Coordinates of C-alpha atoms and ligand atoms in Angstrom, one line a residue:
X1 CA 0.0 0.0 0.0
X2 CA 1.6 3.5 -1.3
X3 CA 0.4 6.3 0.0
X4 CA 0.9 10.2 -0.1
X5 CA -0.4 11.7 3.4
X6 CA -0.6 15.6 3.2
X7 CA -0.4 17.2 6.5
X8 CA -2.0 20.9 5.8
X9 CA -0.6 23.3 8.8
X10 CA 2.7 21.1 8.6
X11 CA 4.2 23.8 10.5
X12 CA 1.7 23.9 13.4
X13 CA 1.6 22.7 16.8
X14 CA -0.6 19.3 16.6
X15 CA 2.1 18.6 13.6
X16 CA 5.1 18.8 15.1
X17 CA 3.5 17.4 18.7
X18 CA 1.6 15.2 18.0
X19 CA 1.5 14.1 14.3
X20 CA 5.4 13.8 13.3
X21 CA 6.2 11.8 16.2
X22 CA 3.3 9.4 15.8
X23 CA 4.5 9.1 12.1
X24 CA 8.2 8.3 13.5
X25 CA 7.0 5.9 16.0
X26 CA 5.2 4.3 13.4
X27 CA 8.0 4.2 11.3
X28 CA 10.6 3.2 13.6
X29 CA 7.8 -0.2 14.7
X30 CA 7.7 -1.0 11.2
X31 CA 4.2 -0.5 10.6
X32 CA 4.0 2.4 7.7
X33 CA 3.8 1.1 4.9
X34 CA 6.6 1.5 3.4
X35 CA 7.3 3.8 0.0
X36 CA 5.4 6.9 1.6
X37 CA 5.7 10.8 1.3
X38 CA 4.5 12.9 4.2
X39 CA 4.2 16.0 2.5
X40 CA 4.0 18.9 4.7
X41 CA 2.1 22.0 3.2
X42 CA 1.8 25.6 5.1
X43 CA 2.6 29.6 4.4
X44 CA 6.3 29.5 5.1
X45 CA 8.9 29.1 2.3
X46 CA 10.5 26.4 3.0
X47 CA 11.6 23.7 0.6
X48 CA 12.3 19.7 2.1
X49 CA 15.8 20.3 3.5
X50 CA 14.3 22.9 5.5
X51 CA 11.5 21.1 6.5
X52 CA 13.3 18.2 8.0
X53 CA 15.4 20.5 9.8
X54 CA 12.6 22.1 11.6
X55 CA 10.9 18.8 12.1
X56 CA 14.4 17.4 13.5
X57 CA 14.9 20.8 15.7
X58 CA 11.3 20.2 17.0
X59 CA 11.5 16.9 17.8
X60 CA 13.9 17.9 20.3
X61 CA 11.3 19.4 22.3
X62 CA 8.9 16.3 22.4
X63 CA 8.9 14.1 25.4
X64 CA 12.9 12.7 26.0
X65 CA 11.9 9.1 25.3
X66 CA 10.4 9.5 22.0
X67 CA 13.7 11.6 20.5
X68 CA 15.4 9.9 17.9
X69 CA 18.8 9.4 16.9
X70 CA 20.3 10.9 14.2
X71 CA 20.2 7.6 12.0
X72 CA 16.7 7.1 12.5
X73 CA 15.9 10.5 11.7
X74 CA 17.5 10.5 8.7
X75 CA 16.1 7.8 7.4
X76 CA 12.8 9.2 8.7
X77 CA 12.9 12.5 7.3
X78 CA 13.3 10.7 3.7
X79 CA 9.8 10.7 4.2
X80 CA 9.3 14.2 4.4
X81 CA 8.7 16.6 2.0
X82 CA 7.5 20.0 1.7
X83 CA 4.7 22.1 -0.7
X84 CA 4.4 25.6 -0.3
X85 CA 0.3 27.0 -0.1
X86 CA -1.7 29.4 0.5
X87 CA -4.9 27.7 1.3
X88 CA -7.1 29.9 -0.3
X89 CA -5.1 30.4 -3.8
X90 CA -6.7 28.0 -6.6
X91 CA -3.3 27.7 -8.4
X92 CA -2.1 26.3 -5.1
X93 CA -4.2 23.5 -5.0
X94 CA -3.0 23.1 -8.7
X95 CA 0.5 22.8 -7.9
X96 CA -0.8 20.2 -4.9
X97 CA -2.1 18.0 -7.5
X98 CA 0.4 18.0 -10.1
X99 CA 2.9 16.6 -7.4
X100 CA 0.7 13.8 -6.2
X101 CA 0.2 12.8 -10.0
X102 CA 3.8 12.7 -10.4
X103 CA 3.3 9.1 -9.0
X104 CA 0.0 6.9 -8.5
X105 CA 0.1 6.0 -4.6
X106 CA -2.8 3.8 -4.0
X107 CA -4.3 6.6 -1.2
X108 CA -4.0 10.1 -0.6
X109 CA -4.7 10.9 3.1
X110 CA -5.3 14.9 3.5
X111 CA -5.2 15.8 7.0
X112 CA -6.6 19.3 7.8
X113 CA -4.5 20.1 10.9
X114 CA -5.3 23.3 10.6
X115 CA -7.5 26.3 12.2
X116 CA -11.1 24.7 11.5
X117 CA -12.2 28.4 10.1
X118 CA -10.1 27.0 6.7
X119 CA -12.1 23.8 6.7
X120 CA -14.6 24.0 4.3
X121 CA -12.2 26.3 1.8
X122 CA -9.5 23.7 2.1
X123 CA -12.7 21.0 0.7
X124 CA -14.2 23.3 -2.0
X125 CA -10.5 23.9 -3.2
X126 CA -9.8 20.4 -3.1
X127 CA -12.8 19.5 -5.6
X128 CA -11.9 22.5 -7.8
X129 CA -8.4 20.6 -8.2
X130 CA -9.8 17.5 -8.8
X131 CA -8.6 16.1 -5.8
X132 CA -11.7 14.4 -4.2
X133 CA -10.5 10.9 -5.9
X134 CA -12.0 7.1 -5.2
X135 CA -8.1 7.0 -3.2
X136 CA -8.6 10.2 -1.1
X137 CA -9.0 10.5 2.8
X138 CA -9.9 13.4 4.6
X139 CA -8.9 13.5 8.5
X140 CA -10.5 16.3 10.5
X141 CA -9.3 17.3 13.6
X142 CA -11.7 18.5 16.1
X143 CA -12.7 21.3 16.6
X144 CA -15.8 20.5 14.0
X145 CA -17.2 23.8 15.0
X146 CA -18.1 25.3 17.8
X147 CA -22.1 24.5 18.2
X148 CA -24.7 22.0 16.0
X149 CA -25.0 24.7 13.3
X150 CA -21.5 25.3 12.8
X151 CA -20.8 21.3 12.9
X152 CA -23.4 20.6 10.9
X153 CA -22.0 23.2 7.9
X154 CA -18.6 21.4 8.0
X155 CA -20.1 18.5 7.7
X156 CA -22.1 19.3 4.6
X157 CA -19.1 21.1 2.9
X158 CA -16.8 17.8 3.4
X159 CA -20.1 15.3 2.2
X160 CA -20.3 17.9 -1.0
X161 CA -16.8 16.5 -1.9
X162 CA -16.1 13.5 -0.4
X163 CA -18.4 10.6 0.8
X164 CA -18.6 9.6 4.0
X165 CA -16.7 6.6 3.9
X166 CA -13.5 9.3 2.9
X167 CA -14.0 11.4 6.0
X168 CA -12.0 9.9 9.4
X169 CA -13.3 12.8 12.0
X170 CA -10.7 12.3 15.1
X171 CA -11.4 11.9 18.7
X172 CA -8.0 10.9 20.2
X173 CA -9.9 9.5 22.8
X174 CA -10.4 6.2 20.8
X175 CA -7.0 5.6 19.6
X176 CA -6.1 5.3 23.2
X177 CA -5.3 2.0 24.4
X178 CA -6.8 1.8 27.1
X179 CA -10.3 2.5 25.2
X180 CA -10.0 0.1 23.0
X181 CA -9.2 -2.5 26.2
X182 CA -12.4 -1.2 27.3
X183 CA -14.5 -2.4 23.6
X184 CA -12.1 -5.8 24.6
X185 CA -13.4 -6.2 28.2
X186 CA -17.0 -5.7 26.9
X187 CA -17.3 -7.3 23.7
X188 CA -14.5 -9.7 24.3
X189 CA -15.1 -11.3 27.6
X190 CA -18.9 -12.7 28.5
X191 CA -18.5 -12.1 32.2
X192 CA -19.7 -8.8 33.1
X193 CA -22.1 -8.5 30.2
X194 CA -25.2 -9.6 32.6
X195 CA -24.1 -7.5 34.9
X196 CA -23.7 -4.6 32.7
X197 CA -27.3 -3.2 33.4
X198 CA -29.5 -1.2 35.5
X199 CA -30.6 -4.3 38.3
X200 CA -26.7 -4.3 39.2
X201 CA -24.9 -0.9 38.8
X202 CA -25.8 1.7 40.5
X203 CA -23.7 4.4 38.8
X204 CA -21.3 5.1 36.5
X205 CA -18.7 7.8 36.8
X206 CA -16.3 9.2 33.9
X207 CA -13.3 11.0 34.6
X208 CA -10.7 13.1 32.5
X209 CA -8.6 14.9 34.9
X210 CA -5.7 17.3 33.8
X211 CA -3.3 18.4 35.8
X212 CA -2.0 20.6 33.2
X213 CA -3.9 24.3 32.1
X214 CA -4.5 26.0 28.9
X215 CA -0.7 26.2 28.5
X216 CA -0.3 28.4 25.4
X217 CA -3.5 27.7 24.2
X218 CA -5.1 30.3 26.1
X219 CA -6.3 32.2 22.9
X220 CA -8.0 29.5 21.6
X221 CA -9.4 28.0 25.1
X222 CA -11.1 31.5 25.8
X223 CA -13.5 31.1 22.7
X224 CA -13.6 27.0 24.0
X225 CA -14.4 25.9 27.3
X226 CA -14.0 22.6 29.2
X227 CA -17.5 21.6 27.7
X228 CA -16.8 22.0 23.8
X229 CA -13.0 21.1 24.3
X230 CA -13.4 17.7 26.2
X231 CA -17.4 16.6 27.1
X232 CA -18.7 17.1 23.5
X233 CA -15.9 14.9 22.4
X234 CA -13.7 12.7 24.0
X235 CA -16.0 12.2 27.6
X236 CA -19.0 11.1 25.3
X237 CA -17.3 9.2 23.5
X238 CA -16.1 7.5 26.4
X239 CA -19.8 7.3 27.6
X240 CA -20.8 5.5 24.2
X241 CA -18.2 2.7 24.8
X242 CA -19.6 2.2 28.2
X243 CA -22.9 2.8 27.4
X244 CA -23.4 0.9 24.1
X245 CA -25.1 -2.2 23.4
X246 CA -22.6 -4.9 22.1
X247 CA -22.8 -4.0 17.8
X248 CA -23.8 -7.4 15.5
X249 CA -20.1 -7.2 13.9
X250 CA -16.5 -5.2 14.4
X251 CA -17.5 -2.8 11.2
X252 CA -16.9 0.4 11.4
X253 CA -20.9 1.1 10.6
X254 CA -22.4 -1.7 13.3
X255 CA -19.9 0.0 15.7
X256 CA -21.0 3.7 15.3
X257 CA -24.9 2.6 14.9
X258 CA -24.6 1.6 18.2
X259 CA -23.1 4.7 20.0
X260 CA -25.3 7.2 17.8
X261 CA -28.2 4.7 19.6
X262 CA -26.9 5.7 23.1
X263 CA -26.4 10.0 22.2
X264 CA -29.9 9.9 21.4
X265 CA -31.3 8.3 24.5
X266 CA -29.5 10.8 26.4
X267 CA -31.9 12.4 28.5
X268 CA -32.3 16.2 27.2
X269 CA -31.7 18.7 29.4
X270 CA -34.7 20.8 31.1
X271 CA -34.7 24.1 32.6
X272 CA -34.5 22.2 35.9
X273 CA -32.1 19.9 35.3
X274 CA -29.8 22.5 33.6
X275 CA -29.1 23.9 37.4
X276 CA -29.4 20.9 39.3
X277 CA -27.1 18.9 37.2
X278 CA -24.4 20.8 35.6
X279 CA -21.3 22.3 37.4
X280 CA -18.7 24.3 35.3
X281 CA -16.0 25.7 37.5
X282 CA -13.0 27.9 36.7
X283 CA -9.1 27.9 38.1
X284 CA -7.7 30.6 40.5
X285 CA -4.2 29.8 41.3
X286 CA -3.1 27.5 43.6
X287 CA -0.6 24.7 43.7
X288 CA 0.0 21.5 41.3
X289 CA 1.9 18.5 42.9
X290 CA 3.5 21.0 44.9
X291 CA 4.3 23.7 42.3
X292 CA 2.9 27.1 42.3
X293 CA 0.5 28.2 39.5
X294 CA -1.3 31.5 38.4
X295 CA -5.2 31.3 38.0
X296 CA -7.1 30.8 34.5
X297 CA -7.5 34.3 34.3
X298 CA -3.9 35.2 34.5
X299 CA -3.2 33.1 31.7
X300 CA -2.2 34.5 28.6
X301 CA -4.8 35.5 26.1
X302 CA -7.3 34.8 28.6
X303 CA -10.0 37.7 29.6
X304 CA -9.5 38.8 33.3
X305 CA -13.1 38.8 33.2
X306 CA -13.1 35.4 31.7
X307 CA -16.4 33.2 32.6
X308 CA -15.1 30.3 30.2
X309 CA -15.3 27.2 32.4
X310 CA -12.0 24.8 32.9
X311 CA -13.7 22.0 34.4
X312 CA -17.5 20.7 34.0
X313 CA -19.2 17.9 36.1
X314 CA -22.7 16.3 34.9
X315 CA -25.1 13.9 36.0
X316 CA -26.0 12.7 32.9
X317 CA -29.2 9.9 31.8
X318 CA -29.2 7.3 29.2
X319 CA -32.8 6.6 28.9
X320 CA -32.9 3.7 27.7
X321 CA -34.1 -0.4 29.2
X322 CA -30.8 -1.1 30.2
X323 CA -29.9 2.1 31.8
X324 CA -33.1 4.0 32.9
X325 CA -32.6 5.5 36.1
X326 CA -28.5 5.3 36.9
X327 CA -26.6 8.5 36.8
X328 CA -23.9 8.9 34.3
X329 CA -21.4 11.5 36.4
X330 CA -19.0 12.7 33.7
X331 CA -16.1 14.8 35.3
X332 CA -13.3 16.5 33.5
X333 CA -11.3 19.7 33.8
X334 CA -7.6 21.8 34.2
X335 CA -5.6 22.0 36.7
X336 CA -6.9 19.3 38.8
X337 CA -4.4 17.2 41.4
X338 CA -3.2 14.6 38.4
X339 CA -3.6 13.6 35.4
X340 CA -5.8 10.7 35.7
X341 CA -8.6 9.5 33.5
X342 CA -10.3 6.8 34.4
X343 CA -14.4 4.6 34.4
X344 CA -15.7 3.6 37.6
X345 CA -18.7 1.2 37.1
X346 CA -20.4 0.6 41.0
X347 CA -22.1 -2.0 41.5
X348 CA -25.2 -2.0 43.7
X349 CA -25.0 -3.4 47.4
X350 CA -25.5 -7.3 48.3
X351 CA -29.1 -7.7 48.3
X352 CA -29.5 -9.0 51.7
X353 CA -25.8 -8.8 53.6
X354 CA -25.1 -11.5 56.5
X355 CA -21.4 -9.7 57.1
X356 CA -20.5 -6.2 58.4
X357 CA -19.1 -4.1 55.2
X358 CA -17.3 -0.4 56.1
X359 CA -19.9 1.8 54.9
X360 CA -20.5 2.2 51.5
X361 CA -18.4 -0.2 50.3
X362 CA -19.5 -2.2 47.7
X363 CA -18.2 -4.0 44.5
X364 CA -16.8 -1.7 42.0
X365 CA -14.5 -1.6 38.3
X366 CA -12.5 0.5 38.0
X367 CA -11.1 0.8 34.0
X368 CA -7.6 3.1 34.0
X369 CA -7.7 4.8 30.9
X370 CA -4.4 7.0 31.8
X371 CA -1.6 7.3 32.9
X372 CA -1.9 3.9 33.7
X373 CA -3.4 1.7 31.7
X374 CA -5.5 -1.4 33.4
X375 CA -8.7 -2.6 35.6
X376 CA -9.3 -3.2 39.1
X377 CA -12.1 -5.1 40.3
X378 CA -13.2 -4.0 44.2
X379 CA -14.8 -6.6 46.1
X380 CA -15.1 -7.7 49.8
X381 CA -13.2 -9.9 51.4
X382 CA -12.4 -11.9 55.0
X383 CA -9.1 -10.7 56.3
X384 CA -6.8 -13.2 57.5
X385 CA -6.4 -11.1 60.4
X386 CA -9.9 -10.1 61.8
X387 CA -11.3 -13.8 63.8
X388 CA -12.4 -11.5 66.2
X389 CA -15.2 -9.5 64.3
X390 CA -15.5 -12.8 62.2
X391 CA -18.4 -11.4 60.7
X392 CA -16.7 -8.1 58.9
X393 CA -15.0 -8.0 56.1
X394 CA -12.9 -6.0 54.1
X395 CA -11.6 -4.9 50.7
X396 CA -9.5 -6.0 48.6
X397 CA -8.8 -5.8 44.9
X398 CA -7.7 -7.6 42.2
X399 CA -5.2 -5.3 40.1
X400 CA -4.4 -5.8 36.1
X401 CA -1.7 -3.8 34.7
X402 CA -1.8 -3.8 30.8
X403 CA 1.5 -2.2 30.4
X404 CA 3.1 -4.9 32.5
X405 CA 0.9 -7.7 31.5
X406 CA 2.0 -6.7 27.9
X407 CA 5.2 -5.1 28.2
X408 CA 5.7 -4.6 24.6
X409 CA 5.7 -0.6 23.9
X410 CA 2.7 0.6 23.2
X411 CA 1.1 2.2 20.2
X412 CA 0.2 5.3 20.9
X413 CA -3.4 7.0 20.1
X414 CA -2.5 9.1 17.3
X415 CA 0.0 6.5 16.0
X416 CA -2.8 3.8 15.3
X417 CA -5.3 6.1 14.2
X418 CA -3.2 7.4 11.7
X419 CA -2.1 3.8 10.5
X420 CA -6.1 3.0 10.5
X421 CA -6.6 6.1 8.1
X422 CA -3.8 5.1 5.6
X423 CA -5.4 1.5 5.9
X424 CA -9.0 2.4 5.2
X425 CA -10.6 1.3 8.7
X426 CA -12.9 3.3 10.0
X427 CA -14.2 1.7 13.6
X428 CA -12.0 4.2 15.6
X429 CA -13.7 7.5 13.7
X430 CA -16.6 9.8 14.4
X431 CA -19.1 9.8 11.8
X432 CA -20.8 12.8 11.5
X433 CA -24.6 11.8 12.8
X434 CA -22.7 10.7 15.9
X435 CA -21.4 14.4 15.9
X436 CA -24.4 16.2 15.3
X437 CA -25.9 14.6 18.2
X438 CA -23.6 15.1 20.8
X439 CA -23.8 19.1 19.8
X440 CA -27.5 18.9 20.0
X441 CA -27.1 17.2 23.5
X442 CA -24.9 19.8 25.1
X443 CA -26.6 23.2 23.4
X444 CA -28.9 23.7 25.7
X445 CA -26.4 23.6 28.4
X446 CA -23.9 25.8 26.2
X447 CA -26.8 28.6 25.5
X448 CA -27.7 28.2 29.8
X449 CA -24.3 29.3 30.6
X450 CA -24.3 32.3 28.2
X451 CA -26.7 33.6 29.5
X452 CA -26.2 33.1 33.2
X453 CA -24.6 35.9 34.7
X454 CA -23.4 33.8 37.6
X455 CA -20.5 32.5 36.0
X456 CA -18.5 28.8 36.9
X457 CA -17.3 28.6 40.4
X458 CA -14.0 29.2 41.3
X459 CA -11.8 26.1 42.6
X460 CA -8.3 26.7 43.7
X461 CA -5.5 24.7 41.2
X462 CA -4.5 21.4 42.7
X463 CA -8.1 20.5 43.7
X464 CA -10.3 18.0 42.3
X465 CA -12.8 21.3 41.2
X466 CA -15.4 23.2 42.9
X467 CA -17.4 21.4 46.2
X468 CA -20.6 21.9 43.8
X469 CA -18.9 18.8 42.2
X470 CA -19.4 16.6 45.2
X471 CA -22.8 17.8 45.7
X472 CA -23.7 17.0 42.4
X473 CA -23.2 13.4 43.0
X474 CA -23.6 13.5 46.9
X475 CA -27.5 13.9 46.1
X476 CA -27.7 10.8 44.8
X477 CA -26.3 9.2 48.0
X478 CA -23.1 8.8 45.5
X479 CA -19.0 10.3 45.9
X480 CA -16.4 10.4 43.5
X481 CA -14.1 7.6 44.1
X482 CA -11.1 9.8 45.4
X483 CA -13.9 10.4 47.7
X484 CA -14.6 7.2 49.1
Ligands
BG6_1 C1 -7.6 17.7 23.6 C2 -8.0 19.0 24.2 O1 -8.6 17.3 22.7 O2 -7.3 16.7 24.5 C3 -6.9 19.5 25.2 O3 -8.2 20.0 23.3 C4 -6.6 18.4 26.2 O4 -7.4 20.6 25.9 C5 -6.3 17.1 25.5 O5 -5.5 18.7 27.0 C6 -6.2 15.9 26.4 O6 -5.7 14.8 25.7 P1 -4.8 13.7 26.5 O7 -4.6 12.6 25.5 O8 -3.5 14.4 26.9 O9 -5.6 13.2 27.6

């Protein structure tokens, strides 16, 4: 398989942080294809020596671990190549498709890692070049707009060029490893699949937490929020995988059926609930595993006025035979105490218990999505120790640890996805129904906090976000699991 990827904003930051070392990794495993061109296109006049030096100079900055050595760069950066455009300038696009005619690879992959503003003129160029072939790909990288209407006009520009089937939407969040060890747990393994329901779980909570801010992203974030940045996206995604119904097949259509099932039976929003069951917060400064840092609105590019939110909690419904009734909690946000994503699935309480359990214990899984990557299953258990309250028991886990169960290095989230585009396979993509309903899902709750003066609550940097948090799931007779 030959294949000519085009990385529009080859100069940008998700290229050279994200993109270029996924490609390396993938090249240094041996898994791209071999006979290749990664072909770079952006403003700056550059020609492909000077490309590979600024990709070589900026791969110094990524994580120490993933730097190559000069060998393996070089051979690398015979990869790379570079085409000068300006995006909106037919003759560019001209110039685009005489050099990816000057050999037949079997797919062109475009990948539009650029400001979503250029989206639909990079498709309607594209077309007017002749570009939209049976072998092209389009990758878009969220943000697809910033609201259904927006999303939806994206959408219909790509579909006016390209057919469905063409257009890989990302969500990073389902390269990870660790998610798709979560579609293996569920659809792999028959245990917990009765259990999986609304007779034995009592709740469900999601968690993204950063430890991180906006960095220099600030600009950008501003116009964003926590909401449209992470719950739209990556936590409801998340919530699908957990959520879903086990699909007929592994196709990339039985797959995404499935999850668009679950967006739709989340329960809408009322005036009511929009108060009762949403909490956005917003960072003041504070301290990060024991570092000092400035609040949201001291960042730079941020408003000192700011009322964007860093960090969202919801209680969330999936109305639906299997689920009617258990709270979804879905938690994510900036500057929390660690990085640390991760499911908890809680089981309900024995039904009629003969022992003494510490209060509120009860059976629980827990799925690591990151940093570590790996399940633990809580249950109750008779310590060796305690014949004198023979009755009481205690917990214990069972611990799995996929990175040492599997050693091998693992292939990172934008490293397989990118390998799945330049293959054709589709499972780990958003298609755009799936899209259009998770914007129609969180509008009302992005119009609600326009117009509420009241603003998200401050929580100091370093904490796991604003008390209305626990509340939130406190009501329900429920606590976060750092909680508990
Ligand atoms: C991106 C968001 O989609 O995901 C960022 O725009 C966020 O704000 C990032 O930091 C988190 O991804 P990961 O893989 O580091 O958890």
């Amino acid at each position: 398989m030959s294949f000519d990827l085009v990385l529009f904003g080859g100069t940008g930051d998700l290229a050279w942080r994200k993109l270029m070392p996924a490609l390396f990794q993938a090249f240094r495993h041996g898994t791209l294809p071999a006979g290749g061109r990664i072909i770079g296109v952006a403003r700056e006049a550059l020609d492909d020596a000077s490309y590979r030096a600024l990709i070589r100079q900026r791969f110094d900055d990524v994580e120490h671990a993933k730097r190559p050595t000069a060998d393996d760069f070089e051979r690398f950066a015979e990869l790379l190549h570079y085409q000068r455009m300006d995006l909106s300038a037919p003759a560019d696009y001209a110039g685009l498709a005489t050099r990816l005619r000057e050999r037949q690879a079997d797919c062109v992959v475009m990948y539009l890692a650029t400001a979503p503003g250029l989206f639909t003129t990079v498709c309607e160029q594209i077309a007017a070049a002749g570009l939209n072939e049976a072998r092209t790909r389009l990758v878009l990288e969220k943000p697809l707009g910033h609201d259904l209407a927006s999303n939806r006009s994206i959408n219909q520009a790509v579909r006016r060029v390209l057919d469905e089937r063409q257009i890989f939407r990302i969500d990073h969040y389902l390269g990870k490893p660790s998610v798709q060890n979560l579609f293996a747990l569920r659809f792999g393994n028959a245990l917990f699949e009765p259990l999986w329901r609304r007779e034995h779980v009592a709740n469900i909570q999601i968690t993204i937490a950063e430890e991180l801010g906006v960095e220099r992203r600030g600009g950008f974030y501003e116009g964003t929020g926590a909401l449209r940045d992470m719950v739209q996206n990556h936590a409801l995604q998340l919530l699908c995988a957990v959520a879903m119904e086990p699909p007929i097949n592994a196709h990339a259509d039985a797959i995404r059926d499935e999850k668009l099932k679950v967006l739709r039976a989340l329960k809408p929003w009322t005036p009511a609930l929009l108060d009762t069951h949403a909490v956005r917060g917003q960072y003041t400064a504070g301290s990060v595993q024991g570092t000092p840092v400035r609040g949201y609105r001291e960042e730079d590019g941020v408003d000192p006025a700011s009322r964007t939110e860093t960090f969202v909690a919801l209680r969330a419904e999936v109305a639906s035979w299997r689920w009617a009734g258990v709270p979804f909690y879905i938690r994510t946000g900036k500057r929390l105490p660690a990085r640390d994503a991760h499911i908890v699935v809680n089981f309900r309480e024995a039904p009629h218990p003969i022992f003494q359990t510490p209060a509120g214990a009860c059976n629980r899984l827990v799925i690591h999505l990151q940093p570590r990557d790996g399940l633990e299953l809580h249950l109750l258990a008779q310590a060796h120790e305690n014949r004198a309250a023979a009755q009481a028991l205690a917990p214990a886990q069972l611990d799995l640890d996929f990175d040492k169960r599997f050693g091998a290095e693992r292939v990172g989230a934008y490293e397989r996805l990118l390998l799945d585009v330049i293959d054709g396979r589709l499972n780990l993509f958003v298609r755009a129904d799936e899209q259009e309903e998770a914007w129609r899902w969180v509008e009302p709750l992005l119009a609600h906090w326009r117009q509420d003066t009241r603003g998200p609550r401050p929580y100091a940097a370093g904490t796991w976000g604003p008390s209305a948090s626990s509340a939130l799931v406190a009501r329900d007779g429920a606590c976060w699991a750092e909680e508990s």
